Short mmCIF file of C-alpha atoms and ligand atoms in Angstrom, two decimals:
data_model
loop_
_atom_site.label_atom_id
_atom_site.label_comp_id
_atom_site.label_asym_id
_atom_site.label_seq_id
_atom_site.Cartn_x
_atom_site.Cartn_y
_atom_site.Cartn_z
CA UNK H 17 123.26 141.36 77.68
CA UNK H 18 126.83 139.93 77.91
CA UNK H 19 129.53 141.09 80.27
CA UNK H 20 132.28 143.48 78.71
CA UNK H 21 135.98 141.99 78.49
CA UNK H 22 138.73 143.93 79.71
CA UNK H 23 139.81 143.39 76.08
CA UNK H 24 136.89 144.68 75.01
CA UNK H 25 136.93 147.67 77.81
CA UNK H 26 140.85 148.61 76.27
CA UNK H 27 139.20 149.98 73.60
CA UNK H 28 136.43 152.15 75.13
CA UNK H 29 136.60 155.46 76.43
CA UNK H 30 136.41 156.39 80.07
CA UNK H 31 133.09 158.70 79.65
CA UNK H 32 131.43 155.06 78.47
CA UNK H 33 133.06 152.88 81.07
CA UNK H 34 132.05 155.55 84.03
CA UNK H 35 128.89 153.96 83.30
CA UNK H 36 129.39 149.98 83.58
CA UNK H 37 132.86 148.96 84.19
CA UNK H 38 134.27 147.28 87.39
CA UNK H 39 130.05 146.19 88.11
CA UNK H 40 128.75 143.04 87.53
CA UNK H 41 125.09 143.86 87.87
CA UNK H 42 124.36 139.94 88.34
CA UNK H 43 126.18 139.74 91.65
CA UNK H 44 123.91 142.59 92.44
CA UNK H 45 120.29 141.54 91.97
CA UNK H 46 120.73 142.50 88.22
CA UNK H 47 121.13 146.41 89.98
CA UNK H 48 122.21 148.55 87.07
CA UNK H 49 123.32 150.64 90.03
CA UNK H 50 125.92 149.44 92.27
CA UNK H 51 124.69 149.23 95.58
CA UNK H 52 126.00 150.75 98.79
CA UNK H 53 127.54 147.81 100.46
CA UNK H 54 127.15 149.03 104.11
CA UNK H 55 129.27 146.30 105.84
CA UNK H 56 132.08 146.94 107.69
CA UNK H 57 133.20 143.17 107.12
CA UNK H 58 132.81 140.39 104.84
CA UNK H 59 132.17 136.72 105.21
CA UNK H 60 135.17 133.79 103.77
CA UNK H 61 133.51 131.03 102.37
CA UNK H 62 136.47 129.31 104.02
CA UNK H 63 139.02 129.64 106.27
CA UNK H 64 142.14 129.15 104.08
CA UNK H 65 140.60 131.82 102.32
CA UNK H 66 140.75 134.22 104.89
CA UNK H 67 144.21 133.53 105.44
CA UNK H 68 145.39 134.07 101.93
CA UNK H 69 143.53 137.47 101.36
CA UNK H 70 145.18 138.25 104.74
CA UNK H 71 148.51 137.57 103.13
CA UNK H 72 148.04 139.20 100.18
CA UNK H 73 146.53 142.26 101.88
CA UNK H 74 150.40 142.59 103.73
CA UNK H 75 151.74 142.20 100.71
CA UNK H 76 153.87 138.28 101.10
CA UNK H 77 153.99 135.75 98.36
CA UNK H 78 152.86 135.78 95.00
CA UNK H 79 150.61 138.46 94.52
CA UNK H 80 147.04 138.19 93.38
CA UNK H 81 145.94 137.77 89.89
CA UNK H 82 142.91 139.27 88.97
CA UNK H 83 140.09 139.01 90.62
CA UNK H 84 141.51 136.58 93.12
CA UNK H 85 141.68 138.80 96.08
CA UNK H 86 139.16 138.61 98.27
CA UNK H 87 136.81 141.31 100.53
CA UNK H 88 138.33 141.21 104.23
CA UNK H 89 137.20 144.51 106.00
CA UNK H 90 136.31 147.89 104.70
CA UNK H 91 139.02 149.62 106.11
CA UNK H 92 140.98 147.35 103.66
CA UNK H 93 138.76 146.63 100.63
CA UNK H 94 135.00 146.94 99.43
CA UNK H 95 133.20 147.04 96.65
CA UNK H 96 132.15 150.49 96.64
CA UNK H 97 135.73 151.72 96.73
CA UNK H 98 136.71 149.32 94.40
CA UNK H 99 134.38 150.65 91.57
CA UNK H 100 135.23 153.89 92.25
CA UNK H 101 139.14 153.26 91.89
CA UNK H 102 139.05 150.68 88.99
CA UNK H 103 137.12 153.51 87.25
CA UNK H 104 139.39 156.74 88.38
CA UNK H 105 142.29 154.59 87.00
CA UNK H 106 140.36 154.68 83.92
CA UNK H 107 140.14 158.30 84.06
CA UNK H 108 144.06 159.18 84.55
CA UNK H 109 145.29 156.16 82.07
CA UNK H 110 147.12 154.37 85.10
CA UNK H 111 147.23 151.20 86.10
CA UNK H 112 146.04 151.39 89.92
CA UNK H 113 143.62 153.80 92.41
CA UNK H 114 143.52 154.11 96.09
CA UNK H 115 140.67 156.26 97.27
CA UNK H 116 140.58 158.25 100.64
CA UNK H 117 138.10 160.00 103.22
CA UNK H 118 139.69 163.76 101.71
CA UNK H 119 142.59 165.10 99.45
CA UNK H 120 144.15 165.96 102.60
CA UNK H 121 143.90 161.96 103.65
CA UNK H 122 145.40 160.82 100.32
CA UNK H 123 148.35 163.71 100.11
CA UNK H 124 149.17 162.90 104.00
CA UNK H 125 149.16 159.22 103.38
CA UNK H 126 150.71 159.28 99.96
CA UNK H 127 153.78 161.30 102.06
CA UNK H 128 154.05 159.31 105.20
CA UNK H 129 154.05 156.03 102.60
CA UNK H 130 156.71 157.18 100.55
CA UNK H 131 159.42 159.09 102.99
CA UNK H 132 161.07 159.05 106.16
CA UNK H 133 163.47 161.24 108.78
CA UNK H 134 166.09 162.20 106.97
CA UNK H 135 164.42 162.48 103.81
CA UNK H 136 163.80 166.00 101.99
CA UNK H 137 161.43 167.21 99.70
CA UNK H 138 161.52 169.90 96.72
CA UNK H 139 158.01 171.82 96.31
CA UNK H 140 157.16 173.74 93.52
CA UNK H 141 155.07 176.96 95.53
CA UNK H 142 152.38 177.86 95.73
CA UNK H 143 150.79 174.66 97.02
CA UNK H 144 147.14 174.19 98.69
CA UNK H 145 147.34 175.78 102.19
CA UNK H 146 146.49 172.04 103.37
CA UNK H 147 149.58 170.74 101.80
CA UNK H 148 151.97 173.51 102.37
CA UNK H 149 150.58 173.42 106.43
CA UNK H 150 151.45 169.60 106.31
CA UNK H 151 154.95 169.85 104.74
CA UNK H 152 155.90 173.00 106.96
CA UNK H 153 154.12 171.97 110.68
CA UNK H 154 153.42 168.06 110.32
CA UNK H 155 156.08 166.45 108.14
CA UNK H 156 159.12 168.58 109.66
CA UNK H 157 158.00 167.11 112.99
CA UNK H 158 158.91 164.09 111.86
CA UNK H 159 162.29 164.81 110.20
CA UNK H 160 161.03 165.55 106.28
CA UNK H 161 162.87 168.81 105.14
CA UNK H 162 161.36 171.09 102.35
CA UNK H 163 162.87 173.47 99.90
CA UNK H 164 160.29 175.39 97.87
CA UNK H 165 161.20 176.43 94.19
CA UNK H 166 158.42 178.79 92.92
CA UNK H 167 156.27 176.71 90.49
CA UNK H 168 156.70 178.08 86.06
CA UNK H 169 158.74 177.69 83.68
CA UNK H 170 161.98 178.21 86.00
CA UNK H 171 161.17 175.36 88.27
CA UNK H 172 163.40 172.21 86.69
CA UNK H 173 166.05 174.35 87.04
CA UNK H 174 166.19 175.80 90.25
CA UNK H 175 164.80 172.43 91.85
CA UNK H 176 168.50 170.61 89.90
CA UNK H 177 170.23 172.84 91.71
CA UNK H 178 168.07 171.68 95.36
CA UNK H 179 168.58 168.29 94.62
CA UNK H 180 170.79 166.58 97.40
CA UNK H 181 171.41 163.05 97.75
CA UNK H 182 168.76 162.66 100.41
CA UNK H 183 166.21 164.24 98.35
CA UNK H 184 163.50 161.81 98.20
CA UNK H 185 160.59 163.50 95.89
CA UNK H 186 159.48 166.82 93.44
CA UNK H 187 156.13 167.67 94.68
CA UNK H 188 154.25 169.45 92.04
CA UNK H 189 150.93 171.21 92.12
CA UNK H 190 150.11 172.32 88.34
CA UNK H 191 148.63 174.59 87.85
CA UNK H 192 149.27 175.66 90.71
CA UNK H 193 146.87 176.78 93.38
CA UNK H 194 145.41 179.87 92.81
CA UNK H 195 147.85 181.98 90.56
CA UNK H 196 147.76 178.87 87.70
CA UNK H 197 151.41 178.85 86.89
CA UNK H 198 152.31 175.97 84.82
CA UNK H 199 155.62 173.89 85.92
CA UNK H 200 156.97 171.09 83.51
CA UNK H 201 156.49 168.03 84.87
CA UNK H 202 158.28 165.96 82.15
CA UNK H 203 161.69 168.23 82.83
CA UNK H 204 160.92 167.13 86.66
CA UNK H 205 161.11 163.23 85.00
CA UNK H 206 163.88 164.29 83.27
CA UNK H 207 165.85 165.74 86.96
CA UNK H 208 164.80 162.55 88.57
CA UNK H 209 166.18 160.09 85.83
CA UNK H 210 169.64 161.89 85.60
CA UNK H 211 169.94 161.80 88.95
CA UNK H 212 169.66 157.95 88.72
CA UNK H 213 172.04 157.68 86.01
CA UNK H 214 174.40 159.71 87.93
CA UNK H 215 174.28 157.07 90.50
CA UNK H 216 171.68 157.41 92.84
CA UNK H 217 170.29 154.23 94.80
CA UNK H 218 166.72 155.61 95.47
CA UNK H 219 164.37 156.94 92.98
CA UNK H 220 163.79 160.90 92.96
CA UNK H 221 159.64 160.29 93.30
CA UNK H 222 157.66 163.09 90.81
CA UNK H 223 154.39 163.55 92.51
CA UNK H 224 151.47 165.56 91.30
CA UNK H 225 148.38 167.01 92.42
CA UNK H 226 146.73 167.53 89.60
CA UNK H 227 143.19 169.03 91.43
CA UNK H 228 143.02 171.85 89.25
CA UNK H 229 143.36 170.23 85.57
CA UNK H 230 142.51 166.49 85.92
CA UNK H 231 141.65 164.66 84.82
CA UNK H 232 139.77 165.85 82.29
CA UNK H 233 142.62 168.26 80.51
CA UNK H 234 145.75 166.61 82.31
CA UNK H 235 147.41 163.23 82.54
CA UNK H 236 150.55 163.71 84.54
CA UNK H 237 151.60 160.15 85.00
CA UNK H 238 151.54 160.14 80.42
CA UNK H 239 154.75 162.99 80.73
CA UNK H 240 156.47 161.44 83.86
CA UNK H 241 154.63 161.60 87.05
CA UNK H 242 155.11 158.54 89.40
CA UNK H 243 152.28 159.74 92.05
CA UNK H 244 149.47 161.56 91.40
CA UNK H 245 146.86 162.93 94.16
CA UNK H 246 143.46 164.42 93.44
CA UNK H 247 141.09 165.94 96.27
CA UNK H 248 138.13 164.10 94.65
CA UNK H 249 136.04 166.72 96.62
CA UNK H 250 136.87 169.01 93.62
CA UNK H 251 136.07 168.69 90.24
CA UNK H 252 135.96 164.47 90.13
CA UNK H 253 132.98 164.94 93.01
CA UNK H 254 132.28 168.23 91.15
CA UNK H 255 128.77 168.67 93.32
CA UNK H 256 129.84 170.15 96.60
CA UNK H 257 128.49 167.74 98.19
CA UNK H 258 131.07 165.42 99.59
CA UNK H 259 135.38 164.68 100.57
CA UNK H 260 137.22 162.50 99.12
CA UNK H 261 140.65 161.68 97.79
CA UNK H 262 142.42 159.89 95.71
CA UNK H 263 146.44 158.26 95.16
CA UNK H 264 147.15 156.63 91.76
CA UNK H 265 150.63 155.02 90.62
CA UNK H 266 151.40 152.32 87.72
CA UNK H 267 154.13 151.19 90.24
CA UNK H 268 152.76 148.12 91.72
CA UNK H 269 155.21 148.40 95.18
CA UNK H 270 154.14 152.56 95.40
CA UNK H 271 150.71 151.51 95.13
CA UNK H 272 150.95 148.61 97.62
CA UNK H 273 153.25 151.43 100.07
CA UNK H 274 150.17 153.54 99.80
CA UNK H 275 147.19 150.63 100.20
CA UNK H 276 149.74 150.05 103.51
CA UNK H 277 149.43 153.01 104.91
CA UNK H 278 145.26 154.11 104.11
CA UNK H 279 144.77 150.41 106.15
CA UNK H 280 146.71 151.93 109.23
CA UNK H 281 146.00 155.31 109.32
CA UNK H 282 142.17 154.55 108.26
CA UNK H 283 142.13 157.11 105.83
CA UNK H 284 139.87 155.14 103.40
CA UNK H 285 136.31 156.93 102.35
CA UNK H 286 133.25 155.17 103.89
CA UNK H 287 130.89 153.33 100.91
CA UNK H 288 128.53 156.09 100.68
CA UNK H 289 131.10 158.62 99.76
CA UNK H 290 132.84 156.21 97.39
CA UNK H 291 129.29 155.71 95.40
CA UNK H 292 128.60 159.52 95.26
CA UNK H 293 132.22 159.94 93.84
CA UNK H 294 131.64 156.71 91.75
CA UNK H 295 127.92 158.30 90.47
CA UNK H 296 129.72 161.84 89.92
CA UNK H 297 132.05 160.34 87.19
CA UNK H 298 129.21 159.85 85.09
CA UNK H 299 128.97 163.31 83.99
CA UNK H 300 132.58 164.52 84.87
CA UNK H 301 133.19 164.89 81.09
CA UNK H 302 130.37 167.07 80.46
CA UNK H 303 130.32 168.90 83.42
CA UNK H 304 134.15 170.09 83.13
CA UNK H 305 133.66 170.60 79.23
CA UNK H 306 130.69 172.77 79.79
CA UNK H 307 132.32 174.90 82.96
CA UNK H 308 135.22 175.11 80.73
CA UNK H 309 133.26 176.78 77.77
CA UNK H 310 131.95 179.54 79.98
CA UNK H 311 135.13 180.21 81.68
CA UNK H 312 137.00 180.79 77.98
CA UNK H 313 134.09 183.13 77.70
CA UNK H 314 134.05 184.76 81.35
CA UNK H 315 137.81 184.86 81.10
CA UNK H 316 138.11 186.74 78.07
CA UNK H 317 135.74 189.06 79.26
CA UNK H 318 137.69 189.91 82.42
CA UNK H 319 140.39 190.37 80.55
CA UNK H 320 138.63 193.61 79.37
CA UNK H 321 137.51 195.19 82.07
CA UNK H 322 139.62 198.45 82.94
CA UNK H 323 139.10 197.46 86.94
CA UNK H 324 140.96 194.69 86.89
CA UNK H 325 145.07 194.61 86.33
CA UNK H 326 145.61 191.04 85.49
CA UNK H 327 143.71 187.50 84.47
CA UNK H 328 145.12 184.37 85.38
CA UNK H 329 143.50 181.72 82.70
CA UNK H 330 145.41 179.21 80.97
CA UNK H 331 142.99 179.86 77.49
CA UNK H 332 144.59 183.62 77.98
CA UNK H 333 148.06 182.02 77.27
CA UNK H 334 150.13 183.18 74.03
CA UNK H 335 152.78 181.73 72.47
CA UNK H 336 155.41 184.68 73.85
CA UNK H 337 154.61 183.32 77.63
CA UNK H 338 157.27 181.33 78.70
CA UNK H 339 154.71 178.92 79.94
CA UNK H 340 152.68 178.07 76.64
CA UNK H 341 155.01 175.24 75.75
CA UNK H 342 153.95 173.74 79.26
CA UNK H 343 150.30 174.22 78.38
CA UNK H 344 150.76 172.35 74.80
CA UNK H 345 152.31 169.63 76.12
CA UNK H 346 150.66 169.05 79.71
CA UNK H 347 147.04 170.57 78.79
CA UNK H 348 144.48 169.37 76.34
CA UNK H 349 142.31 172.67 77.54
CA UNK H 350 142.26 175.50 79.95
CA UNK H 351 139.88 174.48 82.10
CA UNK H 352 137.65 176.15 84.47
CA UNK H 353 139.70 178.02 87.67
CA UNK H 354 140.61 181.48 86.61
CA UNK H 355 142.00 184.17 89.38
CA UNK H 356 142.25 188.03 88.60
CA UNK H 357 144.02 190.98 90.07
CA UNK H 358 141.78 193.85 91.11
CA UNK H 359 143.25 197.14 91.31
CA UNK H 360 143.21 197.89 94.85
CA UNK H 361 143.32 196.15 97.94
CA UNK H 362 141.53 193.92 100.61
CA UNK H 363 138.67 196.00 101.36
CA UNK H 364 138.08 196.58 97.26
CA UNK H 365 137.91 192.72 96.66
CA UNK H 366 135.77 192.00 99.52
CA UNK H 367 134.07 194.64 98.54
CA UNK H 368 133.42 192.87 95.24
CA UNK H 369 132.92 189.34 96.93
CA UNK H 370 130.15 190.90 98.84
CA UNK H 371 127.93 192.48 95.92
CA UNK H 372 128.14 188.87 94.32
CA UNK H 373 124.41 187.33 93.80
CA UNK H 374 125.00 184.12 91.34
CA UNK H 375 128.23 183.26 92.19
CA UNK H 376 128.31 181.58 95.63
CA UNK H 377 131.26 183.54 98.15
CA UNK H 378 133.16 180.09 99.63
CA UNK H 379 135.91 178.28 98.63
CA UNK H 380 136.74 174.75 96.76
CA UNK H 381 135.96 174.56 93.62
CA UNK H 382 135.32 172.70 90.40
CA UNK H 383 131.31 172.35 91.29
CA UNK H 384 128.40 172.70 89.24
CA UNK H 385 127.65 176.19 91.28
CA UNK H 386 130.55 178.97 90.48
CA UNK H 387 131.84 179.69 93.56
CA UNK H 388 134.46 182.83 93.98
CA UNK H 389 136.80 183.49 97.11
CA UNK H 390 139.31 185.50 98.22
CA UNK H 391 142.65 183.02 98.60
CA UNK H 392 144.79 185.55 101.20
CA UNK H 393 142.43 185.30 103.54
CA UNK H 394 140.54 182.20 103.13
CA UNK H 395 142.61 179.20 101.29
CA UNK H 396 145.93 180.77 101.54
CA UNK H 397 145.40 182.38 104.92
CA UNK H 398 148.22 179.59 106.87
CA UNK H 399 150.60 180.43 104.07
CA UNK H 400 153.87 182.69 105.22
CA UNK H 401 154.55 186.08 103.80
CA UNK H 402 157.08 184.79 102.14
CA UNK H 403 155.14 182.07 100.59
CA UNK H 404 152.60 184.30 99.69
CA UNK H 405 154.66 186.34 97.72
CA UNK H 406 156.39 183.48 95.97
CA UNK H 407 153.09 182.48 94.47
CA UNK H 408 151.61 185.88 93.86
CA UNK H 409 149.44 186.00 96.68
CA UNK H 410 148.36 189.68 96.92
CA UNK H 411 145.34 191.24 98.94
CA UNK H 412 143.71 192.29 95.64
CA UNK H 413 143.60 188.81 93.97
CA UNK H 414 140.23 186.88 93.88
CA UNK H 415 139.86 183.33 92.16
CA UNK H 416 136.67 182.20 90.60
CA UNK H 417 135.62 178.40 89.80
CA UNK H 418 133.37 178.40 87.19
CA UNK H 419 129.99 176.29 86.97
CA UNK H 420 127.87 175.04 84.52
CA UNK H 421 125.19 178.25 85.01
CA UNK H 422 124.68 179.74 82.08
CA UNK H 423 127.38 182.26 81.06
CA UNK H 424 125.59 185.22 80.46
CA UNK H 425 124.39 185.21 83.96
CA UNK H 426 127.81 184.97 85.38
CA UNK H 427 128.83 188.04 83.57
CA UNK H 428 125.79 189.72 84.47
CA UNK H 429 126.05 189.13 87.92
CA UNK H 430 130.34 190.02 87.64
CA UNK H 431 129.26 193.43 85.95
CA UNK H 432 126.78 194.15 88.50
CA UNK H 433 129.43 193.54 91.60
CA UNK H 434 132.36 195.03 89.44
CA UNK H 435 129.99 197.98 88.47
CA UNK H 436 129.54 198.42 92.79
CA UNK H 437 133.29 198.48 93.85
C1 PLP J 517 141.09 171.12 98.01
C2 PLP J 517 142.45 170.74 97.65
C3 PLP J 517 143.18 169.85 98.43
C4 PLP J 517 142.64 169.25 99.72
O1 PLP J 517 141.57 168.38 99.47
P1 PLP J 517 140.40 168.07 100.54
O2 PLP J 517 139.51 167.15 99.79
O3 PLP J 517 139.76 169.37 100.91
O4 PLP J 517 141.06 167.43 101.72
C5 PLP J 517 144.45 169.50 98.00
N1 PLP J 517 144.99 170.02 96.88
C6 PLP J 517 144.32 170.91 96.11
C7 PLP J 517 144.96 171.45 94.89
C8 PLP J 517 143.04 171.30 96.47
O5 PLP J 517 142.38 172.18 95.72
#
């Protein structure tokens, strides 16, 4: 066989490179498999080159072309992480990948990298409870201010009229985490660039978690975002069965901020969680195709149950929503996270949570199992009342991720605990 060029590689999809690129299997044995390269450190073949990967690894002089860096120290750089990045790149359509220990590692890095005291923040709400304890507890501690705009179709314009000249990002979560409202990320380019033209000296930063949607059926960084995050342990990892994160940016200085700050806070993944991540983008395609198929399914079928008030789906958007122009532009399909208003109140949906047999009660999502939770409580439990109100957070609501079982069984086993409440 005969190695792939990156010319050739430009043209191929990332469902066939997830197989092959970023491995050469003849440094490996002839391993068709990468290997788990278990060593914390790495040997120079000389000394000058040890100094020169050192220097490029802090960022001075000329930097590297490719595939003249060198392995120093797995905090810093191995293989295993390397695969796994090159090929996440792939995924999103951007130009560079840093992978970390837990979305929590790579949001919390990605932040410390990119601001400082002084600097404040606008967040599109709901957030992740992770992210929303971080930005309210951790970052104010060190002298990061927040102003939350509730995520939809209003956001660009209440976030213009937050923007001060210390504002230092637009931290987005879409669809947002667990009601799935939609917020524009190309009007949030759009803020950031007038801004600049209206004589700014920083850049307004757009960042994006983009969990819930990617990166199968979303590509923020294609309409605008600088910074997008992923907890890998999601759908990219998709097996419940490890952490990890990820940071990706075309800019080569963001990207170098970020590598900066994963070497001294040691937020990198160790080699065996980079390979499981690395083997679960294999089948990322199918899997989230084939979840996404029985939630259009599952989802319509909530929608006609006379228990429930309200379904939260992006396939259950119509054209009259003021967020369907969002979803046409941002979305190339609905996904697989749906959340749905019983009516009632705690003890009703925990009520249903409890009759569940198929559908595993726990939160996270994007697995192959279909896992259903109650967010108030659980996910959303740090969140103030306030908060919790600005992104629909009621005691009634329950949010579903939907697996790969088949779908008849997943309605079977929703009548059954819908049926018992
Ligand atoms: C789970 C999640 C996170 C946190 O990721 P971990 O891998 O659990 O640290 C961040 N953002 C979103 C949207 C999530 O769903």
């Amino acid at each position: 066989m005969t190695k792939l060029s990156d010319t050739d590689a430009a043209h191929l999809h990332p469902e066939t490179l997830a197989l092959s690129y970023g491995f050469d299997p003849w440094l490996s044995e002839g391993a068709v498999k990468p290997p788990v390269f278990l060593t914390s450190t790495f040997a120079f073949k000389k000394a000058a080159d040890g100094k020169q990967f050192f220097a490029w690894a802090h960022g001075e002089g000329a930097p590297p072309k490719k595939g003249e860096m060198g392995l120093i120290y797995s905090r810093i750089n191995n293989p295993n992480l390397e695969i796994f990045e090159d090929r996440v790149a792939l995924w999103e359509g951007m130009r560079h990948a840093q992978s970390f220990s837990s979305g929590m590692a790579a949001i919390a890095t990605t932040l410390l990298a990119t601001h400082g005291p002084g600097d404040e923040m606008i967040v599109c709400a709901p957030v992740y409870g992770g992210t929303d304890s971080l930005i309210h507890h951790f970052l104010r501690r060190f002298g990061l201010t927040a102003h939350f705009v509730p995520a939809g179709a209003e956001a660009p314009a209440l976030a213009a009229a937050l923007v001060t000249p210390r504002t230092r990002s637009i931290f987005i979560e879409t669809p947002a985490n667990p009601n799935n409202r939609l917020t524009d990320i190309a009007a949030m380019r759009a803020l950031a660039l007038h801004q600049l033209a209206a004589g700014r000296n920083r850049e307004l930063l757009v960042i994006v978690d983009n969990t819930m949607a990617g990166p199968v059926f979303s590509h923020p960084a294609k309409v605008g975002a600088d910074i997008v995050l992923y907890s890998a342990t999601k759908f990219i990892g998709g097996h419940s069965d490890v952490v990890g994160g990820v940071a990706l940016a075309n800019d080569d200085e963001l990207i170098h901020a970020i590598a900066q700050h994963r070497a001294l806070l040691g937020g990198m993944p160790n080699p065996y969680t980079a390979w499981l991540l690395t083997r679960s983008l294999e089948t990322l395609k199918v899997r989230a195709e084939q979840q996404q198929r029985n939630a259009q399914q599952i989802a319509a079928w909530l929608a006609l149950q006379p228990k429930i008030r309200h379904v939260c789906y992006l396939g259950l958007l119509t054209p009259t929503d003021p967020e369907y122009a969002i979803y046409q532009k941002q979305h190339s399909g609905p996904g697989s996270l749906i959340s749905f208003y019983l009516h009632g109140d705690e003890a009703r949906a925990f009520a249903f949570l409890d009759h569940l047999k198929v559908f595993r009660l726990a939160v996270s999502l994007g697995s192959t199992e279909s896992l259903a939770q109650h967010p108030s409580s659980m996910t959303h439990s740090g969140l103030t009342p306030a908060d919790k109100q600005l992104g629909g957070i009621t005691d009634d609501l329950v949010r579903l991720s939907i697996g790969i079982e088949h779908p008849d069984d997943l309605i079977w086993d929703l009548t059954q605990a819908l049926d018992a409440v």
